[in-house]
Amino acid sequence: MSIFTKIKGLFTKESAGVTPQPAPVKAAASSKKNENIIEIKGITKVFDGVTVLDNLNLGIKRGQFVTLLGPSGCGKTTLLRLIAGFETPTEGEIFIEGVPITNIPPYKRPVNTVFQKYALFPHLNVFKNVAFGLKLKTVKDKNAKNGERKFTKEEIAQKVNRALKLVGLEDYGHRDVNSLSGGQQQRVAIARAIVCEPKVLLLDEPLGALDLKMRKEMQIELKKMHENLGITFIFVTHDQEEALTMSDVVVVLNDGSIQQIDRPKKIYDEPKNAFVADFIGESNIFSGVMEKDYVVSFLGKSLRCVDKGFEKNEKVDVVIRPEDIKIVDGAGTGHFDGEVLTTVFKGTYYEMIVLANNYEFTVQSQAEFRPGRIVSLEIVPDSIHIMKKILTINKYLGKVTGDGYVTFCDGEFEIPTDGFETGDEVVVYVPFDAVELTDDEEDGVIGAAVTQSLYKGTYYQVQVYTDTDEDFYIDTADEWDMDDRVGVKIDGAKVRLEKYDPEKDEEVAE
Ligand code: ATP
């Protein structure tokens, strides 16, 4: 079953014990539930000259289950480690309950972390693993010397047993941790993290090491624990389905920037841009043009949509979910006629690839159409999601290094420099179709790694990341694999240069 079908199920009916709608925040937290317990303000993190998080702003409400979701390397763990105090921001400030925490060491922050690798103490039994942190803690007591004392044995036993009960391991205190299954070990790790009663629990891919069945069970357990504890959970995952099923709020990250912050249903139904649409569930994505209010054209057709307020002829991304396309037998009735290329039964529906107007549409339907059948695809206005294009041209700060040569991104490119002099600082505008990728890195002017590839109806839009921390977007007929090393060449004749103006071009210099 595709992620989409499962997700769709979640929003329409109860499924497997997971509550489809955001869970109400419980008990103690409820009086302050609309207050932000964490404020992330202008956080930037740079490692070795590479910007991993770029000016992030995020407020997290008390008691919420918030998930940081994004592809590998987008900066999720770094953000969590900044909140935990294992990293320091390069810029910006994090506040917990209104208090700036940059200078507060990890153990003094009201947070605790559960890691993917449980890191339990192998020589201690379950009880002692959970009790470990409590033994180091002190509690305020006005009768004690210095006004503080350690927890008593009875207090520790009471707290440990309560934590073990919460994770469903009340009879396991005496067990050797090595004798437990992966899921049970992860529960011990969670008990160890919650026993000190943190206000915020940080979970860094805590289910990543579990097999699928155990993972599903633990998802339900974690959700229940969240409801029972009433504290804030910040959960990191790259698994879209996990994020959408478990969270009150999902924060989608890509390349160190927040793409969208919303409730799961809204993220699915109303993705803010083509990246979110592609990353969450399956999508047909096209490059289109808004002809006027309520009319968009793509793949050579004009269709009615429900969007307005774009510039006349503004370039947009058009997203259509596979289940929103109606497929009917024979040509002529719908908007696009085509031929079924493949049909796969997915348990409750058929997923078909239909070639129409040179585009391979993914269509899901209860009805089966065998390969070779001529069909017509119908798309109602409500199913067409229009998104602003995030970027329409690559833009860099460069320097004219000779007649016909401009240097930027650590490479010297051949570009006509008429009207400019050697040494001039220039803004270099490189259209997406002016970039060429080469298989062999050595054949390019500079080297880069492929970080994204989106099919947009008639071409692939590929994103590559250079060794100097710059992105290039390329429109190309070729498909490139993620993480491939490639060379980057440029057709200088298509490039436009403008004299650099520090006031006007502030952002390009950063
Ligand atoms: P994953 O899902 O693979 O864990 P992620 O989204 O959690 O990825 P991060 O672990 O936050 O990503 O890493 C973001 C980027 O920062 C990566 O390119 C990573 O190599 C880099 N990075 C993280 N920690 C460090 C470090 N201590 N020094 C240098 N680079 C780092």
Short mmCIF file of C-alpha atoms in Angstrom, two decimals, residues 133-501:
data_model
loop_
_atom_site.label_atom_id
_atom_site.label_comp_id
_atom_site.label_asym_id
_atom_site.label_seq_id
_atom_site.Cartn_x
_atom_site.Cartn_y
_atom_site.Cartn_z
CA GLY A 133 20.23 9.84 35.95
CA LEU A 134 18.13 10.23 39.10
CA LYS A 135 21.04 9.26 41.32
CA LEU A 136 23.01 12.23 39.98
CA LYS A 137 20.14 14.67 40.43
CA THR A 138 19.44 16.84 43.42
CA VAL A 139 16.13 18.04 44.75
CA LYS A 140 15.35 21.26 46.60
CA ASP A 141 14.70 20.69 50.32
CA LYS A 142 14.74 23.58 52.79
CA ASN A 143 15.59 21.23 55.67
CA ALA A 144 18.71 19.95 53.91
CA LYS A 145 22.19 21.39 54.10
CA ASN A 146 22.57 24.02 51.27
CA GLY A 147 18.83 23.63 50.60
CA GLU A 148 19.38 20.63 48.30
CA ARG A 149 19.65 16.88 48.71
CA LYS A 150 19.87 13.69 46.65
CA PHE A 151 16.74 11.59 46.04
CA THR A 152 16.17 8.87 48.66
CA LYS A 153 16.19 5.20 47.66
CA GLU A 154 12.40 5.08 48.10
CA GLU A 155 11.88 8.15 45.93
CA ILE A 156 14.12 6.69 43.22
CA ALA A 157 12.28 3.35 43.32
CA GLN A 158 8.93 5.11 43.08
CA LYS A 159 9.98 7.26 40.12
CA VAL A 160 11.70 4.39 38.26
CA ASN A 161 8.72 2.08 38.71
CA ARG A 162 6.37 4.81 37.48
CA ALA A 163 8.54 5.39 34.38
CA LEU A 164 8.76 1.65 33.69
CA LYS A 165 5.01 1.38 34.00
CA LEU A 166 4.55 4.20 31.51
CA VAL A 167 6.62 2.34 28.91
CA GLY A 168 4.93 -0.98 29.68
CA LEU A 169 7.92 -2.63 31.37
CA GLU A 170 6.81 -2.67 35.02
CA ASP A 171 7.94 -6.25 35.60
CA TYR A 172 11.27 -5.90 33.82
CA GLY A 173 13.32 -3.98 36.43
CA HIS A 174 15.54 -6.95 37.32
CA ARG A 175 16.20 -7.99 33.70
CA ASP A 176 19.60 -7.77 32.05
CA VAL A 177 19.24 -5.15 29.27
CA ASN A 178 21.09 -7.46 26.85
CA SER A 179 18.26 -10.00 27.17
CA LEU A 180 15.66 -7.52 25.83
CA SER A 181 14.41 -7.11 22.28
CA GLY A 182 15.24 -3.94 20.34
CA GLY A 183 11.81 -2.49 21.05
CA GLN A 184 12.09 -3.23 24.76
CA GLN A 185 15.55 -1.67 24.90
CA GLN A 186 14.17 1.44 23.25
CA ARG A 187 11.42 1.56 25.89
CA VAL A 188 14.09 1.44 28.60
CA ALA A 189 15.84 4.33 26.87
CA ILE A 190 12.57 6.29 26.86
CA ALA A 191 11.93 5.44 30.54
CA ARG A 192 15.43 6.67 31.33
CA ALA A 193 14.72 9.93 29.51
CA ILE A 194 11.34 10.61 31.13
CA VAL A 195 12.23 9.56 34.68
CA CYS A 196 13.77 12.96 35.38
CA GLU A 197 10.48 14.57 34.31
CA PRO A 198 11.76 16.81 31.50
CA LYS A 199 9.45 19.46 30.12
CA VAL A 200 10.49 18.56 26.60
CA LEU A 201 11.43 15.13 25.29
CA LEU A 202 13.68 15.15 22.23
CA LEU A 203 13.52 11.98 20.14
CA ASP A 204 16.15 11.55 17.43
CA GLU A 205 14.87 8.83 15.04
CA PRO A 206 14.15 6.67 18.11
CA LEU A 207 12.45 3.96 16.06
CA GLY A 208 15.03 3.86 13.26
CA ALA A 209 16.76 0.69 14.48
CA LEU A 210 13.55 -1.33 14.90
CA ASP A 211 12.04 -3.73 12.38
CA LEU A 212 8.83 -2.61 10.66
CA LYS A 213 6.40 -4.47 12.93
CA MET A 214 8.08 -3.27 16.11
CA ARG A 215 8.30 0.22 14.67
CA LYS A 216 4.54 0.35 14.08
CA GLU A 217 3.85 -0.88 17.62
CA MET A 218 6.23 1.65 19.12
CA GLN A 219 4.63 4.47 17.11
CA ILE A 220 1.34 3.72 18.84
CA GLU A 221 3.06 3.37 22.22
CA LEU A 222 4.89 6.65 21.82
CA LYS A 223 1.69 8.46 20.90
CA LYS A 224 0.01 7.06 24.01
CA MET A 225 2.98 8.02 26.16
CA HIS A 226 2.78 11.53 24.82
CA GLU A 227 -0.88 11.76 25.75
CA ASN A 228 -0.29 10.35 29.23
CA LEU A 229 2.74 12.48 30.01
CA GLY A 230 1.32 15.72 28.63
CA ILE A 231 4.80 17.07 27.92
CA THR A 232 6.20 18.42 24.65
CA PHE A 233 7.70 15.88 22.25
CA ILE A 234 10.06 16.93 19.47
CA PHE A 235 10.52 13.97 17.20
CA VAL A 236 12.98 13.64 14.32
CA THR A 237 12.30 11.35 11.38
CA HIS A 238 12.80 11.14 7.64
CA ASP A 239 9.77 8.84 7.34
CA GLN A 240 6.81 10.82 6.00
CA GLU A 241 4.18 8.33 7.08
CA GLU A 242 5.54 8.22 10.61
CA ALA A 243 5.51 12.01 10.78
CA LEU A 244 1.97 12.34 9.47
CA THR A 245 0.48 9.64 11.68
CA MET A 246 2.05 10.71 14.94
CA SER A 247 2.32 14.47 15.03
CA ASP A 248 0.22 17.44 16.02
CA VAL A 249 2.49 19.63 13.92
CA VAL A 250 5.01 18.72 11.21
CA VAL A 251 7.97 20.95 10.35
CA VAL A 252 9.25 20.05 6.88
CA LEU A 253 12.91 20.90 6.40
CA ASN A 254 15.04 20.85 3.28
CA ASP A 255 18.58 21.96 2.88
CA GLY A 256 18.69 23.77 6.24
CA SER A 257 15.51 25.78 5.68
CA ILE A 258 11.94 25.32 6.85
CA GLN A 259 9.63 24.58 3.92
CA GLN A 260 6.33 24.31 5.77
CA ILE A 261 4.99 24.18 9.33
CA ASP A 262 1.47 22.77 9.55
CA ARG A 263 -0.85 20.12 10.86
CA PRO A 264 -0.34 16.77 9.04
CA LYS A 265 -3.54 16.95 7.01
CA LYS A 266 -2.73 20.43 5.77
CA ILE A 267 0.81 19.39 4.84
CA TYR A 268 -0.66 16.61 2.73
CA ASP A 269 -3.62 18.50 1.26
CA GLU A 270 -1.98 21.86 0.81
CA PRO A 271 1.76 21.45 0.32
CA LYS A 272 3.38 24.88 0.13
CA ASN A 273 5.75 24.05 -2.71
CA ALA A 274 6.82 21.34 -5.14
CA PHE A 275 9.44 20.00 -2.72
CA VAL A 276 6.86 19.33 0.02
CA ALA A 277 4.41 17.87 -2.50
CA ASP A 278 7.04 15.50 -3.82
CA PHE A 279 8.42 14.56 -0.42
CA ILE A 280 5.03 13.93 1.19
CA GLY A 281 3.16 11.20 -0.65
CA GLU A 282 3.11 10.69 -4.39
CA SER A 283 2.50 13.52 -6.82
CA ASN A 284 2.34 14.42 -10.45
CA ILE A 285 4.29 17.67 -10.73
CA PHE A 286 4.28 19.91 -13.78
CA SER A 287 5.78 23.23 -14.70
CA GLY A 288 2.92 25.47 -15.71
CA VAL A 289 1.86 29.04 -16.42
CA MET A 290 -1.02 30.94 -14.78
CA GLU A 291 -2.78 32.38 -17.82
CA LYS A 292 -5.15 34.39 -15.66
CA ASP A 293 -7.14 33.92 -12.44
CA TYR A 294 -8.58 30.38 -12.32
CA VAL A 295 -6.86 29.20 -15.53
CA VAL A 296 -3.52 27.37 -15.63
CA SER A 297 -1.79 25.81 -18.61
CA PHE A 298 0.53 22.81 -18.49
CA LEU A 299 1.47 20.05 -20.93
CA GLY A 300 0.02 22.20 -23.70
CA LYS A 301 -3.51 22.42 -22.24
CA SER A 302 -5.43 25.14 -20.42
CA LEU A 303 -7.37 23.87 -17.41
CA ARG A 304 -9.62 25.50 -14.87
CA CYS A 305 -8.30 25.65 -11.32
CA VAL A 306 -9.41 27.29 -8.06
CA ASP A 307 -6.40 29.60 -7.65
CA LYS A 308 -6.11 33.30 -8.28
CA GLY A 309 -3.89 36.25 -7.47
CA PHE A 310 -0.89 35.27 -9.58
CA GLU A 311 0.74 37.58 -12.10
CA LYS A 312 -0.49 37.12 -15.66
CA ASN A 313 1.64 34.36 -17.24
CA GLU A 314 3.52 33.72 -13.98
CA LYS A 315 5.45 30.44 -14.03
CA VAL A 316 4.13 28.06 -11.38
CA ASP A 317 4.42 24.47 -10.22
CA VAL A 318 1.27 22.40 -10.66
CA VAL A 319 0.73 19.42 -8.36
CA ILE A 320 -1.93 16.74 -8.84
CA ARG A 321 -2.21 13.75 -6.51
CA PRO A 322 -2.59 10.34 -8.24
CA GLU A 323 -5.89 9.59 -6.50
CA ASP A 324 -7.40 12.87 -7.71
CA ILE A 325 -7.18 11.94 -11.39
CA LYS A 326 -10.25 10.27 -12.83
CA ILE A 327 -9.41 7.60 -15.40
CA VAL A 328 -12.04 6.57 -17.95
CA ASP A 329 -12.05 4.07 -20.78
CA GLY A 330 -11.40 5.32 -24.31
CA ALA A 331 -10.20 8.63 -25.68
CA GLY A 332 -11.94 11.97 -25.88
CA THR A 333 -13.85 12.45 -22.65
CA GLY A 334 -11.17 13.83 -20.30
CA HIS A 335 -8.40 16.42 -20.50
CA PHE A 336 -5.55 14.13 -21.51
CA ASP A 337 -5.81 10.99 -23.63
CA GLY A 338 -3.13 8.37 -23.21
CA GLU A 339 -2.07 4.75 -23.04
CA VAL A 340 -1.71 2.66 -19.91
CA LEU A 341 1.93 1.56 -19.60
CA THR A 342 1.87 -0.39 -16.32
CA THR A 343 -0.70 -1.54 -13.78
CA VAL A 344 0.12 -2.69 -10.27
CA PHE A 345 -2.43 -3.87 -7.71
CA LYS A 346 -1.61 -2.25 -4.36
CA GLY A 347 -4.00 -4.07 -2.07
CA THR A 348 -6.99 -1.74 -2.18
CA TYR A 349 -6.48 0.09 -5.48
CA TYR A 350 -4.61 -0.11 -8.79
CA GLU A 351 -1.71 2.16 -9.52
CA MET A 352 -1.25 2.84 -13.21
CA ILE A 353 1.29 4.73 -15.24
CA VAL A 354 -0.42 6.43 -18.16
CA LEU A 355 1.57 8.05 -20.95
CA ALA A 356 -0.29 11.16 -22.12
CA ASN A 357 1.13 14.29 -23.79
CA ASN A 358 4.62 12.79 -23.31
CA TYR A 359 4.19 12.72 -19.52
CA GLU A 360 3.99 9.58 -17.42
CA PHE A 361 1.02 10.29 -15.13
CA THR A 362 0.74 8.22 -11.95
CA VAL A 363 -2.95 7.44 -11.45
CA GLN A 364 -4.64 5.48 -8.65
CA SER A 365 -8.08 3.99 -9.11
CA GLN A 366 -10.36 1.23 -7.84
CA ALA A 367 -10.87 0.20 -11.47
CA GLU A 368 -8.20 -1.73 -13.33
CA PHE A 369 -7.06 -0.72 -16.81
CA ARG A 370 -4.59 -3.15 -18.35
CA PRO A 371 -1.38 -2.02 -20.13
CA GLY A 372 -2.08 -1.03 -23.72
CA ARG A 373 -5.60 0.35 -23.01
CA ILE A 374 -6.37 3.80 -24.36
CA VAL A 375 -7.82 5.93 -21.58
CA SER A 376 -8.74 9.51 -20.85
CA LEU A 377 -7.68 11.41 -17.73
CA GLU A 378 -10.04 13.93 -16.17
CA ILE A 379 -8.86 16.48 -13.64
CA VAL A 380 -11.37 18.65 -11.78
CA PRO A 381 -10.35 22.22 -10.77
CA ASP A 382 -10.32 21.34 -7.07
CA SER A 383 -7.61 18.69 -7.60
CA ILE A 384 -5.15 21.10 -9.18
CA HIS A 385 -2.77 22.59 -6.62
CA ILE A 386 -0.90 25.65 -7.81
CA MET A 387 2.37 26.60 -6.13
CA LYS A 388 4.64 29.54 -6.53
CA LYS A 389 8.02 28.60 -7.90
CA ILE A 390 10.58 29.12 -5.16
CA LEU A 391 13.31 30.16 -7.55
CA THR A 392 13.28 30.91 -11.24
CA ILE A 393 16.97 31.63 -11.84
CA ASN A 394 20.34 30.83 -10.23
CA LYS A 395 22.03 33.95 -8.86
CA TYR A 396 25.64 34.26 -7.66
CA LEU A 397 28.17 36.92 -6.74
CA GLY A 398 31.14 36.77 -9.11
CA LYS A 399 34.17 38.67 -10.35
CA VAL A 400 35.30 39.39 -13.90
CA THR A 401 38.76 37.81 -14.10
CA GLY A 402 39.59 38.55 -17.73
CA ASP A 403 38.03 39.27 -21.09
CA GLY A 404 35.27 36.62 -21.36
CA TYR A 405 35.92 35.05 -17.97
CA VAL A 406 33.96 35.31 -14.71
CA THR A 407 34.77 33.50 -11.47
CA PHE A 408 32.09 32.34 -9.03
CA CYS A 409 31.49 29.27 -6.87
CA ASP A 410 35.26 28.68 -7.01
CA GLY A 411 35.22 28.09 -10.77
CA GLU A 412 36.25 30.26 -13.73
CA PHE A 413 33.51 30.18 -16.38
CA GLU A 414 33.56 31.47 -19.97
CA ILE A 415 30.91 34.21 -20.13
CA PRO A 416 30.76 37.25 -22.43
CA THR A 417 31.93 40.25 -20.38
CA ASP A 418 31.19 43.11 -22.83
CA GLY A 419 30.75 46.34 -20.91
CA PHE A 420 32.64 45.06 -17.85
CA GLU A 421 36.26 45.33 -16.81
CA THR A 422 38.62 42.89 -15.20
CA GLY A 423 38.14 43.09 -11.42
CA ASP A 424 34.49 44.18 -11.60
CA GLU A 425 32.22 42.51 -9.06
CA VAL A 426 29.11 41.22 -10.79
CA VAL A 427 25.84 39.44 -10.06
CA VAL A 428 25.71 36.39 -12.32
CA TYR A 429 22.23 35.24 -13.43
CA VAL A 430 22.33 31.65 -14.70
CA PRO A 431 19.02 30.32 -16.12
CA PHE A 432 18.18 26.74 -15.18
CA ASP A 433 18.54 25.62 -18.79
CA ALA A 434 22.00 27.19 -19.10
CA VAL A 435 23.59 24.63 -16.77
CA GLU A 436 24.91 21.32 -18.04
CA LEU A 437 25.83 18.41 -15.79
CA THR A 438 28.57 15.99 -16.76
CA ASP A 439 28.91 12.37 -15.62
CA ASP A 440 32.59 12.82 -15.03
CA GLU A 441 33.27 15.47 -12.41
CA GLU A 442 36.56 16.31 -14.15
CA ASP A 443 34.66 17.37 -17.32
CA GLY A 444 32.90 20.19 -15.47
CA VAL A 445 34.33 23.54 -14.39
CA ILE A 446 33.39 22.70 -10.79
CA GLY A 447 32.28 19.56 -8.96
CA ALA A 448 28.98 19.08 -7.09
CA ALA A 449 26.69 16.44 -5.62
CA VAL A 450 23.08 15.83 -6.73
CA THR A 451 20.71 16.62 -3.85
CA GLN A 452 17.30 16.52 -5.53
CA SER A 453 15.65 15.49 -8.78
CA LEU A 454 12.03 16.43 -9.52
CA TYR A 455 10.24 15.45 -12.71
CA LYS A 456 8.18 18.43 -13.85
CA GLY A 457 6.18 17.08 -16.73
CA THR A 458 8.55 17.59 -19.61
CA TYR A 459 11.94 17.81 -17.90
CA TYR A 460 13.75 17.05 -14.66
CA GLN A 461 14.60 19.87 -12.30
CA VAL A 462 17.78 18.81 -10.61
CA GLN A 463 19.41 20.51 -7.64
CA VAL A 464 23.13 20.10 -7.05
CA TYR A 465 25.22 21.29 -4.15
CA THR A 466 28.73 22.55 -4.87
CA ASP A 467 31.79 22.10 -2.72
CA THR A 468 31.59 25.85 -1.95
CA ASP A 469 28.15 25.52 -0.31
CA GLU A 470 26.15 26.83 -3.30
CA ASP A 471 23.09 25.34 -4.97
CA PHE A 472 22.60 25.11 -8.71
CA TYR A 473 19.18 24.35 -10.18
CA ILE A 474 19.22 22.75 -13.59
CA ASP A 475 16.44 21.95 -16.07
CA THR A 476 17.50 18.86 -17.95
CA ALA A 477 16.08 16.00 -20.02
CA ASP A 478 18.24 13.54 -18.06
CA GLU A 479 17.45 11.88 -14.76
CA TRP A 480 20.25 12.03 -12.17
CA ASP A 481 20.57 9.93 -9.04
CA MET A 482 20.72 11.45 -5.57
CA ASP A 483 24.25 11.85 -4.18
CA ASP A 484 25.87 11.33 -7.63
CA ARG A 485 29.03 13.38 -8.03
CA VAL A 486 28.79 15.48 -11.22
CA GLY A 487 30.63 18.21 -13.07
CA VAL A 488 28.94 21.59 -13.69
CA LYS A 489 29.34 23.45 -17.00
CA ILE A 490 27.56 26.60 -18.12
CA ASP A 491 26.45 27.93 -21.49
CA GLY A 492 27.92 31.42 -21.08
CA ALA A 493 25.82 32.85 -23.93
CA LYS A 494 22.64 32.40 -21.82
CA VAL A 495 24.11 34.04 -18.72
CA ARG A 496 23.34 37.65 -17.78
CA LEU A 497 25.72 39.84 -15.78
CA GLU A 498 24.82 42.90 -13.75
CA LYS A 499 27.11 45.22 -11.85
CA TYR A 500 27.08 44.27 -8.18
CA ASP A 501 25.34 46.83 -5.98
#
